């Protein structure tokens, strides 16, 4: 199915090139992009360049690391990071405070569920008295900009 390249802006097609080459576009969008590429030499040139770059990267074989170098790096990491933390297991297999932490989490969850349930039952509330918005006063006027370093005098 041929598409008029003028129907799809080049910027949209260029944004979709990576997804097209990765096979991530759904079929209808891929058809639109491919139709545009078929009629737009500039976008097709970008597609070829990107595909060529990926092919070059795929062909690149990473050099193998020297095992002695890897061991030296691992030793340096251990020295600089310090000893690994030790997990201390207490009698009964529980950390101190683990039970308290579970109770705290359960209480927080109960509070959250309770407050959500309460607001659902009661419904929205209106602000009372002095919290209500007053409409009998005019809106404050915007202050004129002052030069830097000038003082604000009373009545200004």
Short mmCIF file of C-alpha atoms in Angstrom, two decimals:
data_model
loop_
_atom_site.label_atom_id
_atom_site.label_comp_id
_atom_site.label_asym_id
_atom_site.label_seq_id
_atom_site.Cartn_x
_atom_site.Cartn_y
_atom_site.Cartn_z
CA UNK A 1 0.00 0.00 0.00
CA UNK A 2 1.65 3.25 -1.15
CA UNK A 3 1.55 6.34 1.04
CA UNK A 4 2.00 9.93 -0.03
CA UNK A 5 5.21 11.08 1.73
CA UNK A 6 3.77 14.58 2.08
CA UNK A 7 1.04 13.19 4.37
CA UNK A 8 3.54 12.33 7.11
CA UNK A 9 6.07 14.94 8.27
CA UNK A 10 9.71 13.90 7.98
CA UNK A 11 10.23 14.72 11.69
CA UNK A 12 7.69 12.03 12.68
CA UNK A 13 9.31 9.46 10.41
CA UNK A 14 12.79 10.23 11.73
CA UNK A 15 11.52 9.77 15.29
CA UNK A 16 10.22 6.30 14.32
CA UNK A 17 13.35 5.06 12.50
CA UNK A 18 14.92 3.36 15.51
CA UNK A 19 11.66 1.62 16.38
CA UNK A 20 11.24 0.58 12.74
CA UNK A 21 14.73 -0.93 12.56
CA UNK A 22 14.18 -2.65 15.92
CA UNK A 23 10.87 -4.12 14.72
CA UNK A 24 8.99 -2.31 17.50
CA UNK A 25 6.44 -0.47 15.33
CA UNK A 26 3.01 -1.97 14.92
CA UNK A 27 2.17 -3.01 11.36
CA UNK A 28 -0.01 0.01 10.44
CA UNK A 29 2.59 2.53 11.66
CA UNK A 30 5.42 0.58 10.02
CA UNK A 31 3.51 0.68 6.73
CA UNK A 32 3.12 4.47 7.02
CA UNK A 33 6.82 4.94 7.78
CA UNK A 34 7.90 2.57 4.99
CA UNK A 35 5.56 4.33 2.57
CA UNK A 36 7.13 7.66 3.46
CA UNK A 37 10.64 6.23 3.10
CA UNK A 38 9.71 4.95 -0.36
CA UNK A 39 8.96 8.48 -1.54
CA UNK A 40 11.38 10.62 0.51
CA UNK A 41 15.04 10.32 -0.45
CA UNK A 42 16.24 12.34 2.58
CA UNK A 43 14.51 10.11 5.15
CA UNK A 44 15.57 6.95 3.30
CA UNK A 45 19.19 8.19 3.41
CA UNK A 46 18.86 8.62 7.18
CA UNK A 47 17.44 5.09 7.48
CA UNK A 48 20.33 3.63 5.46
CA UNK A 49 22.89 5.53 7.55
CA UNK A 50 21.35 4.35 10.83
CA UNK A 51 21.06 0.76 9.58
CA UNK A 52 24.71 0.87 8.45
CA UNK A 53 25.83 2.12 11.85
CA UNK A 54 23.96 -0.68 13.58
CA UNK A 55 25.45 -3.27 11.23
CA UNK A 56 28.94 -1.95 12.01
CA UNK A 57 28.28 -2.14 15.75
CA UNK A 58 26.90 -5.67 15.41
CA UNK A 59 30.04 -6.74 13.54
CA UNK A 60 32.36 -5.25 16.19
CA UNK A 61 33.85 -7.91 18.42
CA UNK A 62 34.65 -6.64 21.89
CA UNK A 63 38.19 -7.50 22.95
CA UNK A 64 38.56 -10.13 25.64
CA UNK A 65 39.73 -8.80 28.97
CA UNK A 66 42.92 -10.15 30.50
CA UNK A 67 41.99 -12.35 33.51
CA UNK A 68 44.87 -10.91 35.55
CA UNK A 69 43.52 -7.40 34.93
CA UNK A 70 40.02 -8.48 35.98
CA UNK A 71 41.40 -9.94 39.22
CA UNK A 72 43.33 -6.72 39.92
CA UNK A 73 40.17 -4.65 39.38
CA UNK A 74 38.16 -6.93 41.67
CA UNK A 75 40.82 -6.66 44.41
CA UNK A 76 40.89 -2.87 44.08
CA UNK A 77 37.11 -2.68 44.41
CA UNK A 78 37.23 -4.74 47.60
CA UNK A 79 40.01 -2.57 49.04
CA UNK A 80 38.31 0.73 48.18
CA UNK A 81 34.79 -0.35 49.12
CA UNK A 82 35.82 -1.96 52.35
CA UNK A 83 34.55 -5.25 53.70
CA UNK A 84 31.08 -6.38 52.75
CA UNK A 85 28.43 -5.84 55.44
CA UNK A 86 27.72 -8.89 57.55
CA UNK A 87 24.15 -10.00 58.05
CA UNK A 88 23.66 -10.93 61.68
CA UNK A 89 20.90 -13.44 62.33
CA UNK A 90 19.56 -13.34 65.84
CA UNK A 91 17.94 -16.08 67.87
CA UNK A 92 14.71 -17.16 66.25
CA UNK A 93 15.98 -16.09 62.83
CA UNK A 94 14.55 -12.56 63.12
CA UNK A 95 16.27 -9.22 63.20
CA UNK A 96 15.59 -7.02 66.21
CA UNK A 97 12.72 -4.68 65.44
CA UNK A 98 11.38 -6.75 62.55
CA UNK A 99 8.13 -7.44 64.41
CA UNK A 100 7.78 -3.77 65.33
CA UNK A 101 8.38 -2.80 61.71
CA UNK A 102 5.65 -5.19 60.55
CA UNK A 103 3.21 -3.72 63.09
CA UNK A 104 4.10 -0.20 62.01
CA UNK A 105 3.51 -1.06 58.35
CA UNK A 106 0.18 -2.72 59.22
CA UNK A 107 -0.90 0.33 61.25
CA UNK A 108 0.01 2.69 58.40
CA UNK A 109 -1.95 0.57 55.93
CA UNK A 110 -4.95 0.46 58.26
CA UNK A 111 -4.82 4.24 58.70
CA UNK A 112 -4.69 4.77 54.94
CA UNK A 113 -7.57 2.37 54.26
CA UNK A 114 -9.59 3.88 57.11
CA UNK A 115 -9.13 7.45 55.90
CA UNK A 116 -10.05 6.48 52.34
CA UNK A 117 -13.13 4.66 53.60
CA UNK A 118 -14.13 7.59 55.78
CA UNK A 119 -13.81 10.09 52.94
CA UNK A 120 -15.88 7.79 50.71
CA UNK A 121 -18.65 7.51 53.31
CA UNK A 122 -18.71 11.16 54.33
CA UNK A 123 -18.09 12.66 50.90
CA UNK A 124 -16.41 15.95 50.12
CA UNK A 125 -16.59 18.63 52.79
CA UNK A 126 -16.89 22.38 52.39
CA UNK A 127 -14.53 24.78 54.16
CA UNK A 128 -16.10 26.40 57.18
CA UNK A 129 -16.28 30.06 58.22
CA UNK A 130 -13.03 31.93 57.79
CA UNK A 131 -11.64 29.29 55.41
CA UNK A 132 -14.26 30.08 52.78
CA UNK A 133 -13.26 32.20 49.78
CA UNK A 134 -14.44 35.79 50.16
CA UNK A 135 -15.83 37.41 47.06
CA UNK A 136 -16.84 40.76 48.59
CA UNK A 137 -13.28 42.15 48.36
CA UNK A 138 -11.54 43.23 45.17
CA UNK A 139 -8.59 41.21 43.99
CA UNK A 140 -5.22 42.66 45.00
CA UNK A 141 -3.64 44.80 42.31
CA UNK A 142 -0.29 43.89 40.91
CA UNK A 143 2.57 45.98 42.20
CA UNK A 144 4.55 47.99 39.68
CA UNK A 145 8.10 46.72 39.22
CA UNK A 146 10.70 48.58 41.26
CA UNK A 147 14.25 49.30 40.31
CA UNK A 148 16.84 47.21 42.09
CA UNK A 149 18.01 48.75 45.33
CA UNK A 150 14.96 51.01 45.89
CA UNK A 151 13.10 50.87 49.15
CA UNK A 152 9.38 50.44 49.53
CA UNK A 153 7.91 53.34 51.48
CA UNK A 154 4.63 53.28 53.37
CA UNK A 155 1.64 53.81 51.11
CA UNK A 156 3.32 52.54 47.94
#
